[in-house]
Short mmCIF file of C-alpha atoms in Angstrom, two decimals:
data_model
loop_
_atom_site.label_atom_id
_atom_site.label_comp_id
_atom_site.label_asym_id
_atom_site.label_seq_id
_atom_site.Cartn_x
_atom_site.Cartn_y
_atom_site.Cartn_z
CA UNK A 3 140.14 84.25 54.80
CA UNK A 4 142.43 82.94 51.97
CA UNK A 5 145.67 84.69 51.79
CA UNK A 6 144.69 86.68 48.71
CA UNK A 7 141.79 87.97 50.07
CA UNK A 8 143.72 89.59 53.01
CA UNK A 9 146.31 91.01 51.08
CA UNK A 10 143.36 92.55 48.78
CA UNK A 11 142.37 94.63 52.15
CA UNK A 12 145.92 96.53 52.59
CA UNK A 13 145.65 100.22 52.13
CA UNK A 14 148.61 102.45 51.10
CA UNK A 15 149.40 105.45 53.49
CA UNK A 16 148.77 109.33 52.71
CA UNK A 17 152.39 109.97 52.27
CA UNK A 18 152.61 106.68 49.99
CA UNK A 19 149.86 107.75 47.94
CA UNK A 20 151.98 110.93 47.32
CA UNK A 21 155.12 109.35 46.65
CA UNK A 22 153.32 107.32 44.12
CA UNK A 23 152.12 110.13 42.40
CA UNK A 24 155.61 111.83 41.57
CA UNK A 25 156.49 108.62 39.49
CA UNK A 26 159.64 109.77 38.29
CA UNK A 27 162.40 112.10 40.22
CA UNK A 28 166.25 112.89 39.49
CA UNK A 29 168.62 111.87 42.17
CA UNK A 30 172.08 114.30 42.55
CA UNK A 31 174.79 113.15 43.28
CA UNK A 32 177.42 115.91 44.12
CA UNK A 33 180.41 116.39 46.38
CA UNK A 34 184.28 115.64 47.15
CA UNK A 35 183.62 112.50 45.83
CA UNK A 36 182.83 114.60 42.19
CA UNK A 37 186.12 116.16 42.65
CA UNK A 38 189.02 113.23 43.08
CA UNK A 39 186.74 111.16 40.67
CA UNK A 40 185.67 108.10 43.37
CA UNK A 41 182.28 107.29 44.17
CA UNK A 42 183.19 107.12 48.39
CA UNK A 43 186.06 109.38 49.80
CA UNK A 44 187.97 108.97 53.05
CA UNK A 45 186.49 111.87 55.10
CA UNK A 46 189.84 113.81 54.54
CA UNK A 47 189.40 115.55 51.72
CA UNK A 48 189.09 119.21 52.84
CA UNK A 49 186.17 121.01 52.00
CA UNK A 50 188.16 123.92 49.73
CA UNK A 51 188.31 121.83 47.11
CA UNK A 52 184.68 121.85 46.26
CA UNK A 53 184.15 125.01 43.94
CA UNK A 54 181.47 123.97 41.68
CA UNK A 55 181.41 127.62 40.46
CA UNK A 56 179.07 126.95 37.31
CA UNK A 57 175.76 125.65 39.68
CA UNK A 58 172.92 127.77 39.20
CA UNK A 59 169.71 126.55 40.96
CA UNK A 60 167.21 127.44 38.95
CA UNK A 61 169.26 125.96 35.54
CA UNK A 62 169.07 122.87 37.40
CA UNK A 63 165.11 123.13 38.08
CA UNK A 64 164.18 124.40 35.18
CA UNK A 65 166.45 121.29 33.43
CA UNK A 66 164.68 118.92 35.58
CA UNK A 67 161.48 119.58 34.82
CA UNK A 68 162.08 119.86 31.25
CA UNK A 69 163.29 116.50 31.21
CA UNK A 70 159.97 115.47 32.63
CA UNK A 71 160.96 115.10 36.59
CA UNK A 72 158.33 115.74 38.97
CA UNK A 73 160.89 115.50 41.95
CA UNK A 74 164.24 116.11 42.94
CA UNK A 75 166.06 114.21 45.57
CA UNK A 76 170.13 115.87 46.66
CA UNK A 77 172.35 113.48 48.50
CA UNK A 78 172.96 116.22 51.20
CA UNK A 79 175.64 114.28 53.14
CA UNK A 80 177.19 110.83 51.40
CA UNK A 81 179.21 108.26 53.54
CA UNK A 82 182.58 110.56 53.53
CA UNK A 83 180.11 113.20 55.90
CA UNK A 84 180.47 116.14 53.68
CA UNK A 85 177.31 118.29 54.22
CA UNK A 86 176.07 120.38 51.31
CA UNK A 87 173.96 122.15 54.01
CA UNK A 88 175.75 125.13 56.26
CA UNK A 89 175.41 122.81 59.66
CA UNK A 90 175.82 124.22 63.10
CA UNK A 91 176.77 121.12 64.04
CA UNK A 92 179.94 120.10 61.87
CA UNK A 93 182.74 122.26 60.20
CA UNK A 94 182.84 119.58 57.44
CA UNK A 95 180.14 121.42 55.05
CA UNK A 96 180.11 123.22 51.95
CA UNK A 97 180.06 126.44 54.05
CA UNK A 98 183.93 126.14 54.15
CA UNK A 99 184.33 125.59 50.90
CA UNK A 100 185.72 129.18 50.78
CA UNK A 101 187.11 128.88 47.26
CA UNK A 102 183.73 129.19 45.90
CA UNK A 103 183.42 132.53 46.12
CA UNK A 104 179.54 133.06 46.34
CA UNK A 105 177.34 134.76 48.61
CA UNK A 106 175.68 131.87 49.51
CA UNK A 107 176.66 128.18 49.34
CA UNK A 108 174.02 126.18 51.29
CA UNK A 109 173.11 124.09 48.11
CA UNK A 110 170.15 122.43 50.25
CA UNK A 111 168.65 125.92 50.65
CA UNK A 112 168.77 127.20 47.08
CA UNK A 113 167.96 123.98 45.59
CA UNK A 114 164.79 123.46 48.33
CA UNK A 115 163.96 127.50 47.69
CA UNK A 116 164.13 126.92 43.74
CA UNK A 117 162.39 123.52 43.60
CA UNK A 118 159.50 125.36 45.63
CA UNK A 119 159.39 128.53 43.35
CA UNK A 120 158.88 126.27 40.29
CA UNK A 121 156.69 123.48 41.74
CA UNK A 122 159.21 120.77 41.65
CA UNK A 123 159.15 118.27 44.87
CA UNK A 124 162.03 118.40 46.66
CA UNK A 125 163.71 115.27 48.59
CA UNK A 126 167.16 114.08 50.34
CA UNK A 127 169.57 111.00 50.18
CA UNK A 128 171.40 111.06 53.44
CA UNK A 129 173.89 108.40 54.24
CA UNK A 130 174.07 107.59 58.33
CA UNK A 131 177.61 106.49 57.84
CA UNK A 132 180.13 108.98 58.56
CA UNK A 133 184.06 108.66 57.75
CA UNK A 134 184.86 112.35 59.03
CA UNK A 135 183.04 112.45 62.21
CA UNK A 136 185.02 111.38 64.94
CA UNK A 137 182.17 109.76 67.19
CA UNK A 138 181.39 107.22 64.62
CA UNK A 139 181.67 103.69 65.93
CA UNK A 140 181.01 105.00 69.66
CA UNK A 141 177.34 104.05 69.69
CA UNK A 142 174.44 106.19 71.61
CA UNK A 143 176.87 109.13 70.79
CA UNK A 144 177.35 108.79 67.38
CA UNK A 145 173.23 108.16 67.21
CA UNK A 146 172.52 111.03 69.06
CA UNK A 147 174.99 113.05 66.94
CA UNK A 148 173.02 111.67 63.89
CA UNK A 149 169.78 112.59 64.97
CA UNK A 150 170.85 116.08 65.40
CA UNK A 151 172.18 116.68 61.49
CA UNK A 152 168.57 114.62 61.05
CA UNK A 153 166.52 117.20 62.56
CA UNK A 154 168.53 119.77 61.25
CA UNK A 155 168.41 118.96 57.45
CA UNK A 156 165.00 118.09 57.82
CA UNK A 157 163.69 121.57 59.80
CA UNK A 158 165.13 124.22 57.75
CA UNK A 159 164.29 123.74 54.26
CA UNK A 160 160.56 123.58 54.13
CA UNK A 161 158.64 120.49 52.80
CA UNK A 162 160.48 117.35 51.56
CA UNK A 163 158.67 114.49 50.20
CA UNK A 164 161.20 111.57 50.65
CA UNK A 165 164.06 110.66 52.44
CA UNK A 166 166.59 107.89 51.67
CA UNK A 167 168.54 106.28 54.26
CA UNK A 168 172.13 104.53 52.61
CA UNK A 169 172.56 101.35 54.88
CA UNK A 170 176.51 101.26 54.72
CA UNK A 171 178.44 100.87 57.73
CA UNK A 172 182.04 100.11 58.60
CA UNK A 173 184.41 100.10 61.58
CA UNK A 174 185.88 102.81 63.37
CA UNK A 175 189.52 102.93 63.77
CA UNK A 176 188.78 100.73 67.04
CA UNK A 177 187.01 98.64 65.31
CA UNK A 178 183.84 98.91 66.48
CA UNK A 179 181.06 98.74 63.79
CA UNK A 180 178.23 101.97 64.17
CA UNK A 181 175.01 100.19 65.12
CA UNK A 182 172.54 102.57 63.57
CA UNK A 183 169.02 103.22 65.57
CA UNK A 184 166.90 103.02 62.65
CA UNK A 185 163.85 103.14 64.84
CA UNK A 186 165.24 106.78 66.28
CA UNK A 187 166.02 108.26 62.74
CA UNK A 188 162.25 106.81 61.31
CA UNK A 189 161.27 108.70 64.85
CA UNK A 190 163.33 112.19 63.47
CA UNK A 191 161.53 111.84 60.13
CA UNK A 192 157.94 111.73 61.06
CA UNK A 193 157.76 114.32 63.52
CA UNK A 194 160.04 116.81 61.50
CA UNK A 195 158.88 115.70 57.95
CA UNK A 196 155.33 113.22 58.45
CA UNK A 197 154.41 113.35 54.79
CA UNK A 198 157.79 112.06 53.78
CA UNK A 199 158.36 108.61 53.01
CA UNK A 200 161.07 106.64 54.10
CA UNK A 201 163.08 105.16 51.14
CA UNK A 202 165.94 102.03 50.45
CA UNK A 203 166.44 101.09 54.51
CA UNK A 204 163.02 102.75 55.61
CA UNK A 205 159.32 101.87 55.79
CA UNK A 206 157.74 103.56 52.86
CA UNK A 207 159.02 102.26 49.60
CA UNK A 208 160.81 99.20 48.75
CA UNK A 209 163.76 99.26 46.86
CA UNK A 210 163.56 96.71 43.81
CA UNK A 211 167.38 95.40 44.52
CA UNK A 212 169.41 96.07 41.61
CA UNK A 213 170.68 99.32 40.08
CA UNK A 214 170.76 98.24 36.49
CA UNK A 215 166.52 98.88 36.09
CA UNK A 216 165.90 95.21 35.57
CA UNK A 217 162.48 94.78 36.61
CA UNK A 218 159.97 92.11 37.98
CA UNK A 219 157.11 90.97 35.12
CA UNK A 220 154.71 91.67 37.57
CA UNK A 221 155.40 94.23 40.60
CA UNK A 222 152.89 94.17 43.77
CA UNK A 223 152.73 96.75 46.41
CA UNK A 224 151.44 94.46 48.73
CA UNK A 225 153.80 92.22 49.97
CA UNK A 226 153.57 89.69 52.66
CA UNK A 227 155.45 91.47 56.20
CA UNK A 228 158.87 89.25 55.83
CA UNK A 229 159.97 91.34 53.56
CA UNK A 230 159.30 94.50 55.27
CA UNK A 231 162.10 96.53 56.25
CA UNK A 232 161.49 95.70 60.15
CA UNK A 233 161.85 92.63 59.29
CA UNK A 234 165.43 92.38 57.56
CA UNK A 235 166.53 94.44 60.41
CA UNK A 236 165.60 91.59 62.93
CA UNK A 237 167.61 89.06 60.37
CA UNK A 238 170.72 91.10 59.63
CA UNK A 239 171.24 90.51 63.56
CA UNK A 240 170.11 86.50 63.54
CA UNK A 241 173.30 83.95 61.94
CA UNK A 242 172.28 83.14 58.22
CA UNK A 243 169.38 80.83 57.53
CA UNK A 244 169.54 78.32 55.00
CA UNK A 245 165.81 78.40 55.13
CA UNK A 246 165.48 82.05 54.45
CA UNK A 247 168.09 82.15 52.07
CA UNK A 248 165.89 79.59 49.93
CA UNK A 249 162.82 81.17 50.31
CA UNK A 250 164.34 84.55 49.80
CA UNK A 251 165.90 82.68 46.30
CA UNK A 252 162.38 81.11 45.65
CA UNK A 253 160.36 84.18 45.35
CA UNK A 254 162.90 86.48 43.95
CA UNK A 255 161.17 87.08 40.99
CA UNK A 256 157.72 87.07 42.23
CA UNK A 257 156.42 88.61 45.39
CA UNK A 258 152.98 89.11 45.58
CA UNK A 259 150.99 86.35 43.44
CA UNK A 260 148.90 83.68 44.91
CA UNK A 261 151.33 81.03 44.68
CA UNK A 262 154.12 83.30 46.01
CA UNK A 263 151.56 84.01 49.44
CA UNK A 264 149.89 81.12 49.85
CA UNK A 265 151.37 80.15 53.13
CA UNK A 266 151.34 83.94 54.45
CA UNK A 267 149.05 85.49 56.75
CA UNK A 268 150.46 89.17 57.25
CA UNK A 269 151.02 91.77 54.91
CA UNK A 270 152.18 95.28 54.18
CA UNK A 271 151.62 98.27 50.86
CA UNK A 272 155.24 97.89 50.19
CA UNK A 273 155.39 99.74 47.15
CA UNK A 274 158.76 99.75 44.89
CA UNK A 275 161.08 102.23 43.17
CA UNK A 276 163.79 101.44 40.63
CA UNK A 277 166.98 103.58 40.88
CA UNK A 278 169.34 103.64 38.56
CA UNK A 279 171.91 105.92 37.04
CA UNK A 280 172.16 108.17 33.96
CA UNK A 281 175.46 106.56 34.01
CA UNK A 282 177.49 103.10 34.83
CA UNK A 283 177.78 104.97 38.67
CA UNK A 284 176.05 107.81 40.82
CA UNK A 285 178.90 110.73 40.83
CA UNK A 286 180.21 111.86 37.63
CA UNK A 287 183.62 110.27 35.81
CA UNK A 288 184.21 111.47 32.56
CA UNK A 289 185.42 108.21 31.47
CA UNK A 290 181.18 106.80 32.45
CA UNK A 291 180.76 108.96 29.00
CA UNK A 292 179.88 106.01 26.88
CA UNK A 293 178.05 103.97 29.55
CA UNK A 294 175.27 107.16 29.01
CA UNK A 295 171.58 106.24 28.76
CA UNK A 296 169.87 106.66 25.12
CA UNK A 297 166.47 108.23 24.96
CA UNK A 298 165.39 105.04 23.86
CA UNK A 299 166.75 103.22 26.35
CA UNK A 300 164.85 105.59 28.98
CA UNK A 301 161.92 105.75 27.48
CA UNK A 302 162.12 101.42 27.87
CA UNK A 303 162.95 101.81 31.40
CA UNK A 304 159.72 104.91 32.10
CA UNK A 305 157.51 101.92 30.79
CA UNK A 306 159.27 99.27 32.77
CA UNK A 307 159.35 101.18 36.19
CA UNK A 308 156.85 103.79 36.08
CA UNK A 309 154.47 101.78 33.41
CA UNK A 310 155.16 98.51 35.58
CA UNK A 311 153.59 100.12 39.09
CA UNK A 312 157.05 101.28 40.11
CA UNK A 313 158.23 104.78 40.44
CA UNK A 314 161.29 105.42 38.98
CA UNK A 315 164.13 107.73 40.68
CA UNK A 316 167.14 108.40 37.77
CA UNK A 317 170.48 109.46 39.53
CA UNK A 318 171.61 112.46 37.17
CA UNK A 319 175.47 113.36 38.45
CA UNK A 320 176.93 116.79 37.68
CA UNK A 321 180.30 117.70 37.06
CA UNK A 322 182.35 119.21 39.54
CA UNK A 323 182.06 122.75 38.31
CA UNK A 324 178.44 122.02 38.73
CA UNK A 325 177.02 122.25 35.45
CA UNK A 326 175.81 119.01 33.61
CA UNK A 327 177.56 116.67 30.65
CA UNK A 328 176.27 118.07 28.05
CA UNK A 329 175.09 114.72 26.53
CA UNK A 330 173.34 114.34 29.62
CA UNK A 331 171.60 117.17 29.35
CA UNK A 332 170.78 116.66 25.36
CA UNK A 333 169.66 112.93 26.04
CA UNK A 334 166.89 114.30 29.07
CA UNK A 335 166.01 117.00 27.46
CA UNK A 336 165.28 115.04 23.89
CA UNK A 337 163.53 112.44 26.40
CA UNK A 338 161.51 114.91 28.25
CA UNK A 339 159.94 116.46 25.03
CA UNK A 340 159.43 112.87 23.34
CA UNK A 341 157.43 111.96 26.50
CA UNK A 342 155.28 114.71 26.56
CA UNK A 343 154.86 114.58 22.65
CA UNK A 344 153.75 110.69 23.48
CA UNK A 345 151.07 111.66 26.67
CA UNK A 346 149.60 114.83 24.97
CA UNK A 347 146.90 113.43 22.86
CA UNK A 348 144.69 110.83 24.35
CA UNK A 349 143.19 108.89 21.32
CA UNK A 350 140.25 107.20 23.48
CA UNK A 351 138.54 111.06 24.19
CA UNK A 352 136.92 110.77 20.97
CA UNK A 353 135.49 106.88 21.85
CA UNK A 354 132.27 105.96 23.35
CA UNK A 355 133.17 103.58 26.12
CA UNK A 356 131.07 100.57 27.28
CA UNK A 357 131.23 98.09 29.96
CA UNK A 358 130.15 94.83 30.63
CA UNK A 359 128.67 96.27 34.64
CA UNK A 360 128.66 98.53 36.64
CA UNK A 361 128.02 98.17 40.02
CA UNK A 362 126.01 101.13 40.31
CA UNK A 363 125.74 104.57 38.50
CA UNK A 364 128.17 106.09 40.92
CA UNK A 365 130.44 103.88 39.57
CA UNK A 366 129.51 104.21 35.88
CA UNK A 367 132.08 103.32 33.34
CA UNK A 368 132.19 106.72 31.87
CA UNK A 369 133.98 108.24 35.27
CA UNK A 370 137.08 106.49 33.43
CA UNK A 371 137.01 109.23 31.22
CA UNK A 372 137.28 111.74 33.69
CA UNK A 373 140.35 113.65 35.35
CA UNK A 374 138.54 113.29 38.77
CA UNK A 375 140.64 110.44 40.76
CA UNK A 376 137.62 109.95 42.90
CA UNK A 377 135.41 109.10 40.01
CA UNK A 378 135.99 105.25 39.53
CA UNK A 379 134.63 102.44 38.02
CA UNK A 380 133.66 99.24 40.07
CA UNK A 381 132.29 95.83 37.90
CA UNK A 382 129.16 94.02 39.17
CA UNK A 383 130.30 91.84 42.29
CA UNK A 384 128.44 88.69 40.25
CA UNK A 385 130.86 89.49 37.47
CA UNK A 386 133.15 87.44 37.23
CA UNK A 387 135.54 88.56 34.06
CA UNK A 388 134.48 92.34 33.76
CA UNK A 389 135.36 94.04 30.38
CA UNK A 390 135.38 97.52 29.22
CA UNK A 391 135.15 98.56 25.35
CA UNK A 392 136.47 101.53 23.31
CA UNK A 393 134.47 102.06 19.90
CA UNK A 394 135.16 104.49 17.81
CA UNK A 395 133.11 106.11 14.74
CA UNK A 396 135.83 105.87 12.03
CA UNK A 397 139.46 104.28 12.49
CA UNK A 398 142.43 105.02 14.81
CA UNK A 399 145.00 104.11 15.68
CA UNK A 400 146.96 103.57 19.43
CA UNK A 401 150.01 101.88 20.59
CA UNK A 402 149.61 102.36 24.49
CA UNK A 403 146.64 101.23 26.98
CA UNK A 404 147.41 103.44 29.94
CA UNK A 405 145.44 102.01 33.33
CA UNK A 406 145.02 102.68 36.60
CA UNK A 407 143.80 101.27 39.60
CA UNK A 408 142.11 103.26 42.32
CA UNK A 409 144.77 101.99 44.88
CA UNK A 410 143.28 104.47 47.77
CA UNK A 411 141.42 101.36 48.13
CA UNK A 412 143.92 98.71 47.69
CA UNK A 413 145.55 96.82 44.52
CA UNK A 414 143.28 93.80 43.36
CA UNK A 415 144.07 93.34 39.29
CA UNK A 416 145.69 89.93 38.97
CA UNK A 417 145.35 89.39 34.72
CA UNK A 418 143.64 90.92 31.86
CA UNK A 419 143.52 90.66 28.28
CA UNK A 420 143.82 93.13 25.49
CA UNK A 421 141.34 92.51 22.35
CA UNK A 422 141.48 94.23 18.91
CA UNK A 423 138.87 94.94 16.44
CA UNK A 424 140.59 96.61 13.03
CA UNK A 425 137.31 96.53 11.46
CA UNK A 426 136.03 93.30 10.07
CA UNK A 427 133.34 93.45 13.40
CA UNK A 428 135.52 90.89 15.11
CA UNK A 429 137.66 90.80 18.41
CA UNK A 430 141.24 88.85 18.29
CA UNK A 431 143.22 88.75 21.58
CA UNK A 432 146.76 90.17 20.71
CA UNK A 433 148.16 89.92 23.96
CA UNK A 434 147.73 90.05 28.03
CA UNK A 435 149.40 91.65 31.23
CA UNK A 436 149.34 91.46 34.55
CA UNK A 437 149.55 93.42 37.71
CA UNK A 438 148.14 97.01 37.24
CA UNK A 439 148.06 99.26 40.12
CA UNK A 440 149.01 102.52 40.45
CA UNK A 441 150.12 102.58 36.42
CA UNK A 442 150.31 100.27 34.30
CA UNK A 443 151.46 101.18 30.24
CA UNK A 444 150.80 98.37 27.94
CA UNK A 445 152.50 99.04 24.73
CA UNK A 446 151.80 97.51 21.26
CA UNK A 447 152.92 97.59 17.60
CA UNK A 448 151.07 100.86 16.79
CA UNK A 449 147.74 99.57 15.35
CA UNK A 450 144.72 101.17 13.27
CA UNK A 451 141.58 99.97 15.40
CA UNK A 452 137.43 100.53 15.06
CA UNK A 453 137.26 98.93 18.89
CA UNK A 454 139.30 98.07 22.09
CA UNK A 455 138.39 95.77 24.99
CA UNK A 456 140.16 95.02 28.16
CA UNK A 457 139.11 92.24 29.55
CA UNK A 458 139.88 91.46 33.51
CA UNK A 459 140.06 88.10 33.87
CA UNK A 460 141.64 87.22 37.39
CA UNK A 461 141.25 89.88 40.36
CA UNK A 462 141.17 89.58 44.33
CA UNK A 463 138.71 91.42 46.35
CA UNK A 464 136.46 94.35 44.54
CA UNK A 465 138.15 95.54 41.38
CA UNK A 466 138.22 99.53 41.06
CA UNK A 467 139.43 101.16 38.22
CA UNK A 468 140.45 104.83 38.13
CA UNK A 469 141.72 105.40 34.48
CA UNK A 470 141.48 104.00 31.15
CA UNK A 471 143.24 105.26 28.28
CA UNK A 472 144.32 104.85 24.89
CA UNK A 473 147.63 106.77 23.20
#
């Protein structure tokens, strides 16, 4: 088999399939480092001085999901080893942060409770690295010692969808670097949480590389196994490569196209989430105030990340009373309601759509039309550049083509074309894509039209399309 044709057979997981589906999450960012105004603190700060007496749980849910998050992920315990869970196993936590003067200050619990109570998926950021413990550095203790505040975090807060691993490391005073047992945290994670994906230095999802949201053209899931996470592991231990560096430099931009796997024969669902920040940096510094995302500028990055097979995780920092900036909060909230203004009224529902095959009436073009995920549409296998067609009784007009692949079954959609007929009975091509996926949102100058037609013109294996739509 070619090398195209075998990565057409990879499957995502259960748990990846549900990652997938939350698309776009907040990431908080909270702590000592929020209150001397650094992004990474020593591990001395004393707990007292966290008082974020202006955090209310279920402001902060109910401002998430506003602003159109279907997730939130808390950075329980950052690289300084401040918990912002009441641990048994560490007095470093926000449990002796006695200047707060609540009843309860386990921030895991009543964000996890809250996130529950209003159907919001919950997640942690949890950073191995720890500058307060003093067994970091010493190895199989420091592991073990790990594994414990793992299982802990991870056991008493219900369901969490995702967990990110931070990859930092340093020496100890003795100057002995922590050599992390990735394959004993993974271990933690799927028998305490096994429909959680592993995120950044994990198994699950792929980080893209950058935190600025620049983005690939075209985004694969499947990616050949070098670049799995395994994988860099093994390499971060080998001397540099010149060769690796080069091919590493070669397919930068492109993973997962023909030419960029011709010469592979193994290969993984890798899939890949852009993070970046509200701000220039994850904790909040009131002087990040004019380095704050637009509503425009978010809405370019949903269709870039989320609209580009990508989910998209946005790190939202709160003050250190715990309340939000309120430009912040005016910028999601004005994004939130333009988004759902922009996905409430699906123009193609009062088309007629047509294809050029189907492969049989269980696969009938018309299941693109309906909510049912596991109604698809699958081309004749003889045809060779499959095309579906909107017509519509009097003119419309659109300015997004939402589509997505069936990707239970694998991601096979190489190249299409988009075709416009504004009434004169004719089709002119006014522009192609790529990769589709899980999502893809092709946007265009908005545009009166009588007829649409996709056309697929390069795919590997069997093309299966779950959804078609026009906005």
């Amino acid at each position: 088999m070619k090398p195209y044709e075998i990565a057409a057979g990879v499957k995502p997981s259960k748990r990846q399939l549900e990652w997938q589906k939350t698309e776009f999450y907040g990431f908080i960012n909270i702590g000592l480092p929020t209150v001397v105004n650094r992004e990474w603190t020593d591990g001395n700060v004393k707990p007292e001085n966290f008082v974020p007496e202006k955090f209310n749980a279920e402001e902060w849910v109910t401002f998430f999901k506003e602003a159109g998050f279907k997730g939130m992920v808390l950075n329980v315990k950052h690289h300084d080893g401040f918990c912002l869970w009441c641990s048994e196993l560490t007095d470093y936590t926000v449990e002796n942060s006695f200047n707060w003067d609540v009843e309860d200050r386990d921030m895991v619990k009543l964000l996890s409770d809250e996130c529950r109570r209003q159907g919001l998926k919950f997640g942690i950021a949890i950073s191995p690295l720890d500058r307060n413990a003093s067994c970091y550095g010493t190895g199989e203790e420091y592991n073990e010692y790990f594994k414990k505040l793992l299982r802990e975090v991870l056991t008493k807060y219900g369901d969490i969808f995702y967990v990110r691993f931070d990859g930092a490391a340093e020496a100890n005073k003795s100057g002995y670097i922590q050599e992390y047992d990735w394959d004993g945290y993974y271990k933690v994670v799927r028998e305490c949480q096994p429909d959680a994906v592993i995120a950044l230095v994990g198994p699950d999802v792929r980080w893209y590389g950058n935190e600025w949201g620049v983005i690939r053209k075209n985004e694969w899931s499947v990616v050949p196994k070098y670049y799995s996470i395994e994988e860099a592991i093994k390499r971060s231990k080998e001397p540099p490569s010149r060769k690796n560096k080069k091919r590493e430099k070669k397919h930068e931009m492109d993973l997962g196209s023909r030419k960029a796997i011709k010469k592979e024969s193994e290969f993984i669902w890798y899939p890949c989430e852009v993070s970046v920040s509200m701000r220039d940096r994850w904790y909040y510094h009131k002087e990040d105030e004019y380095s704050a995302k637009t509503k425009d500028k978010l809405q370019k990055l949903y269709l870039d990340s989320v609209g580009s097979n990508c989910a998209l995780m946005l790190g939202v920092p709160p003050m250190k009373d715990g309340s939000f900036a309120e430009m912040d909060y005016q910028i999601l909230m004005a994004f939130g309601k333009s988004h759902k203004q922009a996905y409430a009224y699906k123009v193609s529902s009062i088309a007629e759509i047509t294809a050029s095959s189907s492969l049989s009436s269980e696969y009938d073009v018309k299941n693109l039309m309906n909510s049912d995920e596991d109604k698809t549409w699958k081309p004749a296998l003889d045809d060779k550049e499959p095309e579906i067609i909107f017509t519509f009784n009097e003119k419309d007009m659109f300015d997004r083509v939402l589509m997505m692949e069936h990707i239970v079954n694998g991601q096979h959609i190489e190249e299409y074309e988009l075709y416009l007929d504004t009434g004169d009975g004719k089709f002119k091509r006014v522009d192609k894509g790529g990769v589709v996926g899980y999502k893809r949102i092709h946007k265009i100058t908005p545009t009166e039209i009588k007829r649409v037609k996709i056309k697929f013109t390069s795919f590997r294996g069997e093309l299966e399309l779950q959804e078609a739509t026009l906005y």
